[in-house]
Structures are given as C-alpha cells and as structure tokens.
XYZ file of C-alpha atoms in Angstrom:
575
model
C -64.871 -66.070 -59.782
C -62.085 -67.698 -57.854
C -59.678 -65.174 -59.330
C -61.874 -62.298 -58.076
C -61.990 -63.783 -54.580
C -58.241 -64.221 -54.596
C -57.734 -60.563 -55.530
C -60.189 -59.465 -52.814
C -58.363 -61.500 -50.180
C -54.998 -60.052 -51.228
C -56.424 -56.507 -51.142
C -57.902 -57.078 -47.667
C -54.640 -58.453 -46.431
C -52.776 -55.354 -47.661
C -55.380 -53.076 -46.084
C -54.952 -54.791 -42.737
C -51.205 -54.541 -43.098
C -51.414 -50.792 -43.707
C -53.773 -50.329 -40.780
C -51.452 -52.344 -38.550
C -48.487 -50.231 -39.641
C -50.417 -47.022 -38.946
C -51.479 -48.394 -35.580
C -47.916 -49.300 -34.692
C -46.701 -45.834 -35.801
C -49.375 -44.163 -33.680
C -48.428 -46.354 -30.745
C -44.761 -45.477 -31.239
C -45.584 -41.755 -31.349
C -47.731 -42.081 -28.257
C -44.977 -43.960 -26.456
C -42.421 -41.338 -27.476
C -44.727 -38.591 -26.266
C -45.189 -40.353 -22.929
C -41.429 -40.843 -22.677
C -40.703 -37.191 -23.447
C -43.274 -35.959 -20.927
C -42.897 -38.404 -18.079
C -39.456 -39.955 -18.483
C -37.241 -37.286 -20.079
C -39.415 -34.247 -19.305
C -37.266 -32.827 -16.505
C -34.046 -33.362 -18.460
C -35.432 -31.694 -21.582
C -36.872 -28.805 -19.601
C -33.462 -28.174 -18.046
C -31.824 -28.342 -21.449
C -34.293 -25.854 -22.845
C -33.861 -23.513 -19.919
C -30.102 -23.759 -20.284
C -30.426 -22.375 -23.778
C -32.677 -19.472 -22.773
C -32.226 -18.854 -19.017
C -28.916 -17.432 -17.888
C -27.496 -16.661 -14.477
C -26.077 -13.171 -14.674
C -23.916 -11.407 -12.054
C -25.337 -8.395 -10.234
C -22.558 -5.841 -9.881
C -22.003 -4.420 -6.401
C -20.619 -0.894 -6.109
C -17.900 0.240 -3.707
C -18.825 2.094 -0.564
C -18.783 5.887 -0.557
C -15.953 7.767 1.171
C -17.015 10.983 2.920
C -15.308 13.565 5.075
C -16.215 14.223 8.706
C -19.117 16.470 7.638
C -20.561 14.066 5.086
C -18.970 15.724 2.048
C -18.562 13.053 -0.693
C -14.915 12.393 -1.484
C -15.266 9.157 -3.504
C -18.416 7.782 -5.105
C -19.248 5.035 -7.599
C -21.258 5.855 -10.728
C -22.880 3.279 -13.071
C -21.235 2.803 -16.455
C -21.358 0.192 -19.225
C -18.678 -1.949 -20.801
C -18.963 -3.294 -24.354
C -17.782 -6.841 -24.952
C -18.020 -9.187 -27.908
C -18.060 -12.866 -28.754
C -15.272 -12.972 -31.365
C -16.486 -16.353 -32.604
C -19.776 -14.740 -33.672
C -18.557 -11.282 -34.635
C -15.659 -12.534 -36.787
C -18.135 -13.907 -39.303
C -19.085 -10.435 -40.494
C -16.278 -7.932 -40.965
C -18.706 -5.131 -41.791
C -20.246 -5.495 -38.313
C -16.791 -5.125 -36.760
C -16.217 -1.887 -38.635
C -19.672 -0.610 -37.704
C -18.894 -1.330 -34.042
C -15.548 0.442 -34.281
C -17.152 3.500 -35.866
C -19.797 3.656 -33.135
C -17.137 3.552 -30.411
C -14.760 5.877 -32.271
C -12.106 3.164 -32.511
C -9.763 2.335 -35.356
C -11.696 -0.131 -37.600
C -8.557 -1.887 -38.851
C -7.166 -2.385 -35.344
C -10.460 -3.729 -33.986
C -10.892 -6.042 -36.958
C -7.391 -7.417 -36.474
C -7.997 -7.937 -32.760
C -11.338 -9.721 -33.257
C -9.970 -12.011 -35.982
C -6.921 -12.826 -33.862
C -9.258 -13.989 -31.081
C -11.804 -15.684 -33.332
C -11.683 -18.905 -31.280
C -12.587 -17.131 -28.054
C -16.077 -16.345 -26.788
C -15.318 -13.230 -24.730
C -13.332 -10.069 -25.355
C -13.723 -6.556 -23.961
C -13.857 -3.843 -26.606
C -14.299 -0.768 -24.424
C -14.682 -0.447 -20.658
C -16.573 2.085 -18.610
C -18.451 4.181 -21.152
C -21.569 6.290 -20.445
C -24.828 4.296 -20.481
C -26.309 6.365 -23.339
C -23.294 5.598 -25.533
C -23.650 1.886 -24.753
C -27.345 2.027 -25.646
C -26.482 3.552 -29.024
C -24.039 0.695 -29.671
C -26.571 -1.971 -28.725
C -29.204 -0.320 -30.907
C -27.122 -1.338 -33.954
C -28.279 -4.929 -33.372
C -24.935 -6.503 -34.215
C -24.566 -10.225 -33.635
C -22.006 -11.068 -30.962
C -21.963 -7.593 -29.377
C -23.055 -7.261 -25.746
C -22.947 -4.789 -22.871
C -22.362 -5.255 -19.152
C -23.058 -2.855 -16.300
C -20.113 -1.857 -14.110
C -19.259 0.959 -11.729
C -16.596 3.629 -12.044
C -14.975 5.467 -9.139
C -15.349 9.227 -9.206
C -13.476 11.663 -6.966
C -15.375 14.986 -6.806
C -12.456 16.840 -5.197
C -9.864 15.657 -7.721
C -6.215 16.257 -6.893
C -7.001 17.975 -3.558
C -7.678 14.604 -1.918
C -5.728 12.392 -4.330
C -2.945 11.360 -1.938
C -5.331 10.593 0.907
C -7.871 8.584 -1.091
C -5.604 6.984 -3.692
C -7.588 5.283 -6.452
C -9.017 1.977 -7.674
C -8.225 0.246 -10.966
C -10.465 -0.548 -13.901
C -11.780 -3.615 -12.060
C -12.695 -1.433 -9.058
C -9.951 -2.806 -6.812
C -8.127 -0.344 -4.548
C -4.567 0.421 -5.679
C -3.316 3.336 -3.564
C -4.178 5.323 -0.457
C -7.292 4.563 1.560
C -8.844 2.810 -1.447
C -6.143 0.185 -0.968
C -5.943 0.249 2.839
C -9.714 -0.219 3.250
C -10.372 -2.245 0.094
C -12.038 -5.113 1.983
C -14.337 -2.648 3.733
C -15.218 -0.639 0.637
C -15.676 -3.369 -1.970
C -19.087 -4.957 -2.359
C -20.113 -8.581 -2.815
C -21.589 -9.322 -6.297
C -24.992 -11.015 -6.488
C -26.636 -13.348 -9.035
C -29.927 -13.275 -10.892
C -31.682 -15.496 -13.446
C -32.794 -13.905 -16.712
C -34.144 -14.981 -20.100
C -32.123 -13.810 -23.074
C -32.792 -13.842 -26.796
C -30.312 -15.132 -29.353
C -28.541 -11.739 -29.388
C -27.882 -11.974 -25.674
C -30.381 -9.279 -24.779
C -32.315 -9.705 -21.545
C -35.988 -10.319 -22.305
C -37.183 -10.905 -18.768
C -35.722 -11.007 -15.284
C -36.876 -14.146 -13.501
C -35.610 -14.078 -9.938
C -32.705 -12.966 -7.812
C -30.622 -15.927 -6.707
C -28.405 -13.868 -4.442
C -28.738 -10.089 -3.937
C -25.676 -7.870 -4.348
C -24.211 -6.393 -1.205
C -22.791 -2.889 -1.749
C -19.564 -1.892 -0.036
C -19.701 -0.120 3.310
C -19.268 3.641 3.580
C -16.071 5.058 5.062
C -16.275 8.222 7.168
C -12.953 10.038 7.440
C -11.636 12.478 10.001
C -10.645 14.762 7.107
C -12.390 18.134 7.024
C -12.539 18.964 3.328
C -12.731 22.698 4.008
C -9.370 22.583 5.793
C -8.018 20.073 3.279
C -8.847 22.426 0.415
C -7.364 25.414 2.250
C -4.129 23.565 3.046
C -3.848 22.299 -0.518
C -4.176 25.756 -2.083
C -1.705 27.389 0.300
C 0.874 24.606 0.004
C 0.627 24.498 -3.783
C 1.078 28.250 -4.044
C 4.252 28.132 -1.932
C 5.533 25.049 -3.767
C 5.202 26.800 -7.113
C 6.570 30.124 -5.859
C 9.633 28.501 -4.276
C 10.174 26.084 -7.183
C 10.570 23.385 -4.544
C 11.225 19.725 -5.198
C 8.223 18.688 -3.095
C 6.142 19.798 -0.114
C 3.840 18.341 2.541
C 1.421 19.633 5.157
C -0.352 17.767 7.966
C -3.060 19.183 10.242
C -4.084 17.185 13.324
C -6.851 17.715 15.815
C -4.760 18.441 18.918
C -7.361 16.893 21.229
C -7.874 13.441 19.746
C -5.205 12.786 17.080
C -7.611 12.890 14.135
C -6.097 13.931 10.798
C -8.038 16.976 9.599
C -5.957 17.499 6.459
C -3.004 15.909 4.691
C -1.721 17.338 1.408
C 1.349 17.020 -0.782
C 2.979 18.577 -3.812
C 3.311 17.579 -6.552
C -0.132 16.009 -6.757
C -2.034 14.232 -9.553
C -5.466 14.011 -11.137
C -6.985 10.633 -10.173
C -9.209 10.762 -13.268
C -6.322 11.189 -15.695
C -3.538 8.950 -14.433
C -2.484 7.992 -17.955
C -0.847 11.398 -18.363
C 1.364 11.010 -15.268
C 5.051 10.948 -16.163
C 6.501 11.432 -12.672
C 5.276 8.481 -10.630
C 6.734 10.094 -7.535
C 3.652 12.319 -7.665
C 1.572 9.306 -6.622
C 3.347 9.055 -3.247
C 1.689 10.329 -0.117
C 4.923 12.025 0.940
C 3.541 13.021 4.324
C 3.746 9.370 5.413
C 6.273 7.799 3.028
C 9.088 10.359 2.760
C 11.621 10.746 5.555
C 13.752 13.776 6.371
C 15.979 15.059 9.140
C 13.792 17.360 11.271
C 16.473 19.952 11.986
C 15.722 22.532 14.659
C 12.090 21.419 15.080
C 13.609 18.704 17.282
C 15.037 21.247 19.738
C 11.631 21.385 21.439
C 12.205 17.842 22.657
C 15.797 18.601 23.591
C 14.272 21.242 25.872
C 11.937 18.590 27.302
C 14.908 16.349 28.091
C 16.749 19.296 29.644
C 13.913 20.130 32.064
C 13.247 16.464 32.882
C 16.907 15.978 33.775
C 16.624 18.532 36.570
C 19.786 20.260 35.313
C 17.900 23.018 33.502
C 14.945 25.283 33.950
C 13.507 27.872 31.621
C 15.919 30.532 32.862
C 19.081 28.410 33.154
C 21.899 30.189 31.357
C 24.037 28.484 28.711
C 27.285 29.944 27.407
C 27.371 29.685 23.606
C 30.412 31.897 23.041
C 32.120 32.224 20.628
C 29.296 30.846 18.494
C 30.978 27.496 17.819
C 31.750 24.404 19.838
C 34.413 21.817 19.184
C 33.085 18.271 19.624
C 35.850 15.740 19.087
C 37.286 16.458 15.660
C 34.137 18.267 14.514
C 32.573 21.659 15.084
C 29.027 22.719 15.944
C 28.242 26.278 14.829
C 25.484 28.861 15.167
C 25.537 29.968 11.526
C 28.170 32.627 12.233
C 26.373 34.182 15.227
C 27.733 34.537 18.735
C 24.747 34.599 21.091
C 26.901 34.608 24.220
C 25.091 33.756 27.481
C 21.538 32.668 26.694
C 18.786 30.978 28.680
C 17.104 27.693 27.773
C 14.203 29.680 26.376
C 16.544 31.809 24.292
C 18.169 28.643 22.997
C 14.811 27.860 21.361
C 14.057 31.445 20.334
C 17.448 31.944 18.673
C 17.624 28.270 17.621
C 21.193 27.899 18.909
C 22.883 24.686 17.806
C 25.700 25.280 20.292
C 23.252 25.673 23.161
C 21.305 22.581 22.105
C 24.508 20.522 21.772
C 25.693 21.561 25.244
C 22.362 20.494 26.740
C 22.523 17.086 25.041
C 26.109 16.488 26.180
C 25.070 17.364 29.737
C 21.943 15.168 29.958
C 23.355 12.219 27.968
C 22.063 10.179 25.054
C 19.815 7.886 27.112
C 17.604 10.711 28.418
C 17.389 12.497 25.070
C 16.680 9.337 23.107
C 14.095 8.236 25.685
C 12.146 11.472 25.225
C 12.179 11.078 21.446
C 10.955 7.482 21.660
C 8.173 8.401 24.073
C 6.662 10.967 21.712
C 6.684 8.507 18.802
C 9.894 9.011 16.837
C 11.375 5.813 15.433
C 8.076 3.925 15.146
C 5.221 3.960 12.691
C 2.333 6.322 13.515
C 0.060 3.370 12.580
C -2.379 5.553 10.662
C -3.079 2.723 8.216
C -1.782 4.461 5.096
C 0.000 2.136 2.644
C 3.750 2.702 2.563
C 3.805 4.447 5.922
C 7.305 4.602 7.416
C 8.397 4.920 10.994
C 11.602 6.837 10.485
C 15.019 5.981 11.879
C 16.043 6.531 15.482
C 19.789 5.985 16.102
C 20.781 3.376 18.656
C 24.565 3.261 18.526
C 26.394 0.624 20.514
C 28.898 3.306 21.418
C 27.691 6.909 21.275
C 30.200 9.507 20.151
C 29.741 13.035 21.405
C 29.207 14.434 17.922
C 26.371 11.958 17.297
C 24.632 13.081 20.478
C 25.278 16.754 19.756
C 23.843 16.645 16.223
C 20.863 14.555 17.354
C 19.888 17.389 19.705
C 19.210 19.675 16.727
C 17.646 17.136 14.397
C 20.492 15.502 12.459
C 21.367 11.808 12.459
C 17.731 10.676 12.624
C 14.773 10.786 10.252
C 11.047 11.241 10.525
C 7.952 11.865 8.404
C 5.652 14.878 8.415
C 2.881 12.857 10.075
C 5.251 11.545 12.732
C 6.519 15.048 13.511
C 2.922 16.266 13.826
C 2.138 13.420 16.218
C 5.140 14.360 18.376
C 4.082 18.017 18.576
C 0.553 16.904 19.407
C 1.995 15.432 22.615
C 3.172 18.907 23.658
C -0.111 20.489 22.539
C -2.103 17.901 24.496
C -0.300 18.519 27.812
C 1.996 15.505 27.546
C -0.646 12.955 26.524
C 0.149 10.806 23.503
C -2.853 9.798 21.403
C -2.556 7.611 18.272
C -3.223 9.402 15.005
C -6.246 8.254 13.028
C -7.749 8.999 9.631
C -11.239 7.870 10.723
C -13.815 10.109 12.324
C -14.002 9.219 16.021
C -11.312 6.657 15.247
C -9.969 6.872 18.804
C -13.383 7.133 20.468
C -15.376 4.316 18.882
C -14.890 1.586 21.439
C -11.515 0.581 20.021
C -9.983 0.646 23.488
C -7.438 3.324 22.564
C -6.463 5.247 25.691
C -4.188 8.318 25.618
C -0.943 7.762 27.515
C 0.940 10.306 29.528
C 4.492 10.389 28.221
C 5.644 13.790 29.515
C 4.828 15.337 32.890
C 2.303 18.158 32.686
C 4.492 20.727 34.434
C 7.350 20.000 31.998
C 5.034 20.445 29.029
C 3.743 23.756 30.331
C 7.311 25.066 30.546
C 8.062 23.985 26.973
C 4.759 25.398 25.703
C 5.608 28.744 27.207
C 9.027 28.723 25.546
C 7.531 27.769 22.171
C 5.178 30.745 22.444
C 8.244 32.966 22.827
C 9.785 31.477 19.655
C 7.006 33.048 17.552
C 6.504 36.198 19.616
C 8.465 39.172 18.196
C 8.061 41.007 21.515
C 10.184 38.279 23.128
C 12.765 38.174 20.361
C 11.061 35.568 18.222
C 9.940 35.673 14.603
C 6.548 37.023 13.565
C 6.453 35.146 10.244
C 4.099 32.516 11.683
C 1.867 34.919 13.613
C -1.906 34.697 13.254
C -3.968 37.811 14.038
C -6.051 37.538 17.224
C -4.654 34.114 18.187
C -1.762 32.938 20.326
C 0.484 30.366 18.700
C 3.399 28.168 19.679
C 5.868 26.463 17.394
C 9.368 25.955 16.137
C 11.037 26.539 12.801
C 13.540 24.167 11.299
C 16.072 24.213 8.476
C 18.120 21.155 7.546
C 20.666 20.582 4.852
C 19.856 17.865 2.334
C 22.107 14.829 2.019
C 23.460 14.244 -1.480
C 25.934 11.864 -3.103
C 28.886 13.685 -1.561
C 27.338 14.369 1.845
C 25.379 17.414 3.020
C 24.768 19.894 0.222
C 25.635 23.526 0.941
C 22.863 24.977 -1.238
C 20.012 22.489 -0.716
C 17.792 22.687 2.350
C 14.495 21.484 3.741
C 12.414 24.229 5.364
C 10.055 23.288 8.193
C 7.635 24.625 10.750
C 5.773 22.705 13.448
C 3.333 24.371 15.798
C -0.151 24.568 17.314
C -2.916 27.126 17.745
C -4.299 28.554 20.024
C -1.212 28.147 22.172
C -2.935 27.965 25.579
C -5.809 25.720 24.498
C -4.587 24.023 21.285
C -7.184 23.099 18.689
C -4.949 22.012 15.819
C -1.336 20.986 15.227
C 0.184 21.982 11.885
C 3.404 20.743 10.277
C 4.741 22.267 7.041
C 7.636 20.758 5.048
C 9.035 22.476 1.940
C 11.741 20.334 0.340
C 14.592 22.093 -1.439
C 13.126 25.559 -2.064
C 14.990 27.527 -4.713
C 16.002 31.159 -4.539
C 17.623 33.332 -1.917
C 15.412 32.217 0.994
C 15.512 28.757 2.544
C 15.092 29.145 6.323
C 11.992 27.685 7.947
C 10.995 31.121 9.217
C 11.105 32.487 5.664
C 9.520 29.618 3.719
C 7.452 27.289 5.916
C 6.274 29.577 8.754
C 4.187 31.906 6.513
C 2.360 28.866 5.107
C 1.550 27.803 8.667
C 0.178 31.282 9.373
C -2.146 31.264 6.365
C -3.426 27.748 6.969
C -3.848 28.246 10.713
C -5.682 31.532 10.229
C -8.136 29.992 7.766
C -8.624 26.899 9.911
C -9.542 29.014 12.935
C -12.323 30.660 10.920
C -13.536 27.338 9.545
C -13.587 25.713 12.982
C -15.088 28.844 14.554
C -12.470 28.972 17.299
C -12.844 32.010 19.543
C -9.859 34.398 19.324
C -7.750 34.389 22.479
C -5.348 37.246 21.826
C -7.020 40.635 21.534
C -5.043 43.602 22.839
C -6.767 46.859 23.778
C -5.965 48.628 20.514
C -7.481 45.820 18.468
C -10.561 45.697 20.685
C -11.110 49.433 20.148
C -10.692 48.989 16.404
C -13.205 46.147 16.295
C -15.651 48.116 18.474
C -15.400 51.144 16.190
C -16.312 48.984 13.240
C-alpha cells in the first residue's frame, strides 16, 4: 500500500512539473508575442517593408524644342533599358544565353561580361530599346533581369536642324548645340515613388508618389523650319555641285535680329552618330569657323567714306592703271583698269584700288570704328556653344598696306553669323539689334534695346549703292536677282591662307544681302568654302544660292512683291 502511494505521489509530482513547464512555455510565447507586437513591432514592420517596398525613381523627360510656328524639332520618346544583377544571373549560364538571344547579342560575350562582374549588383545590358522588345525580354521570367524606363531624344527633321539643335547623350544630357546651351532649361527633375516588388523585381503595386517628376521646359526657337529646310536643300545642292570643302548660310529677320535659319555643310544624322568619321561635320560652322570677308567688307568702307565727309555717292576716285603701290606691296583690281569711278562704282565693280584709296584717305581709326560699331571683333552672343567673335586688328603702329587690305576684307576675320549681324545694321537703317535664336528673344522683357550705330542718312546712301551692285541696268551683276523683288547686297571672294601664305587656286566665295531692298524683311549670308572647278567668284558661286533662298523665303513669308515693271504687270494680268 505504501509503495502504491509513493508511486502515486511521484506521478503527481511529474504531472505538475509538466504542467508547470507547459505554463512557462506558454507564458514565454505570450511574452514574445507581446514583445514582437508592442516592443519590436515598428522595427520589424520597417524591416519587412524594406524587403518588399522599394523607392523607385520617376524619370523626367527633356523639354520639347519647337520652331517659331510650333513645329517639333526635338522630342523625347519613352524607351526601356535592360539591366541585370550579375550576382543573381551568373548562377545560371543558360539564362544568360537566353537573354542574349532575346536581345540579339553575342551569347559568349554577354556570358563573359556577366561572369566578370559577378560580384556586382547592377549592370546595363542594353539601353534604349522599344518597350515591346523589353516586354518580350521580361516575359522570359529570368532571375536577375530587370527593365527601367528612360527617354530617348528624337529629332524629326534629322540633319536639316542638326547643327542648330546639337544632340544629347545616352543619359539625356545635352552635348552639342542648343541641347548643350539650354541643358539646364530642357532637362527635367526626376521624381520618386514607393512600390511593392516581388522577388524578381517586378512591380506588384504602386503605393504612393514621394516626389513627382518635373519635366523639362519647352524651348521655342526663332527658327522657321520652312526656311531652314529651304536653305538646307539649296546650300547642300551647291556644296555638292561645287565639291566645296564646306559651306554655311544664315538668314536673319532684318527687323529684330531673330535667326530664321542657320545651316551648314557637311552635316550629320543625329540619330546615327556612330557612323561619323569626320568630326568636323559636328561643328556649327556658321558660328565657329572664321574667314576673311573679302569684298563684302567694302560696304562698311563706303560707310566710313561717307561718314568722313570726304566722299559722297558720286565722288570720283582714280583707279588707273588698275594697281596701286602701297609701300613695298601692290593692290590690284584683278587685271582691270576701271579708270575714274565713283564711290558707287567702287562697290559695283568691287575695286580694291578704289577701296584702298578711300581707307588711306579716311585713316584706320575711322574705318576700324565703323567695323567695331556694327559688331565685328566681338561675339554675336547668340548663345551657341563654341561661338567665336572673330579677330579685329589693333596694331600699335598701322602700316598703309594693313589699312589698305583691311578696306577690302583682308587682315581680319569674322563668322557667317557675325557678317549677317553687320549687314542687318544696314538693312535696319543703322540700328544694331542683338541676334537671338529664341522667338521674341529681343522683345520678351529682357531689356534689349536696339542702338543706333550709323546715321540714317548715311545708311540710305549705302543701301542705294548696294542696290546698284546687284542691278544689271546700273552695271551690277544679276546673279543674285529675285523676280519681282528689289534686293541689295555685295559679293565677296577671298583667297584662302595655307601653309605658305595665300593660295592662288583656293578661294572662299561669299554673298551678303537683304530683301526687299527698300523695306528689308530678311538678311541672308552665303559662304562657300573652297569651291572646285573653273568658277570661284562670289557672283558665280554664292550669289545664285542667295537668289534661290531669298525667292523661296519671300513666298514662305508672304512678302508682297515691290518690283513689278509694266511688262510683268501685263503678263500677270493676262494670266
């Protein structure tokens, strides 16, 4: 009996011990639960969210660039970029090859690249592919393969606007042209959003936007694409026909200094820059390349002559015998002897001897002052990257030959844009207005005020003489003539400087002018560098390009003809 009681007591003691252990375990679990919920709950929630909730960037696209009429010149289109986590993808070589096949890449090269970066967690495989192609890649369900939305710059007008717009790089940062000059204005500000992703990195749900993306601001240019396209086609045709080294054309609005067109040859395709072998084609030569303006500068020599009071339009200048000794050098009229000619005839016949005599009479200070006033020797400040201001001589001691050659465009340098700005002063009755590439760039509250730099009566005299230069009835050339419109302008031909000095067989052909002559609407400058063949004078090479561009521009701008003689009126009436 006592043995039975002893066993019962031992069994009861064990039962109580087990119950106590279970009670303690339950209490421990309850305590742990309370600790997890109330003590460590916030920490654990954050840790869990960190493994499922991600903060993803929201890509912001660059602002659109449009011409003055709203025509898109540069837009951003959505694309996808495929990237991988090499640490994950390297575990399965068959997945790497499947990815390479989907993207039409070399499987061996991609495998080698992924394995070489196996310790990294990020590597781009292919940037900027169409969204449908990226969706096909993601549909493979490969571990460690992800996609990211980006934007790609697209230029609808291609090479026609390439030098003006420039381009942006693969990271959408401006590299050339206006894309570079206005990069801060055009680029957007990325945003951030919270999302839930699965283990493959795919977004399951978008939670909230932490910071919205701010797209770049639009840029409205003064460029008129219709005129830009016209100028590009005409310049390219002449460039190819003449087998020239390069060529440039600038068209300004004569009233407000706005750039309506700016084109160069050779050009490039902004969508296929990898094929470019001549990187000189990337230059906007109209603002970066300098040249001696030759006889186009004689217009300003005429301004200095009239301002000096020593000359008027009809003042006679003796150019016999067609050459002039200046110190140890000679100034010649290309073998012609024009004899006694007026100031106007000096421009019409483009006499170097007559121009040199004027400069020697008025002195270097007056001539140089005129050139500085119209903008030579300083940057046009258009905002284009690489823009150059040219070189204006300022000798401590001026020799007569330096003054003589300056009068007909040698011994100094300028750009096509700078020459156009100078002629715009004459076209705008002596008022100098800064050039601008922005629509209403000089009338948007910027405080820019046109400055009078030449007296109006002086300008009217020079305008009248420049009309005679291109009027065959007054002895001028008709190569720049535009049917039904009056024009004014000046040709120029300058020898090119080489290693041994001026080259006898290399020239730059130029024309600078405006239309209509009496109420100018546009200023046009044409530069053809080193044309090949038997013709190289500005009247032969550059002036016809001016005529074709100016004629088309008048139709585009709907400018009323101002030169209809009776025979033409009868012809038009009969039709």
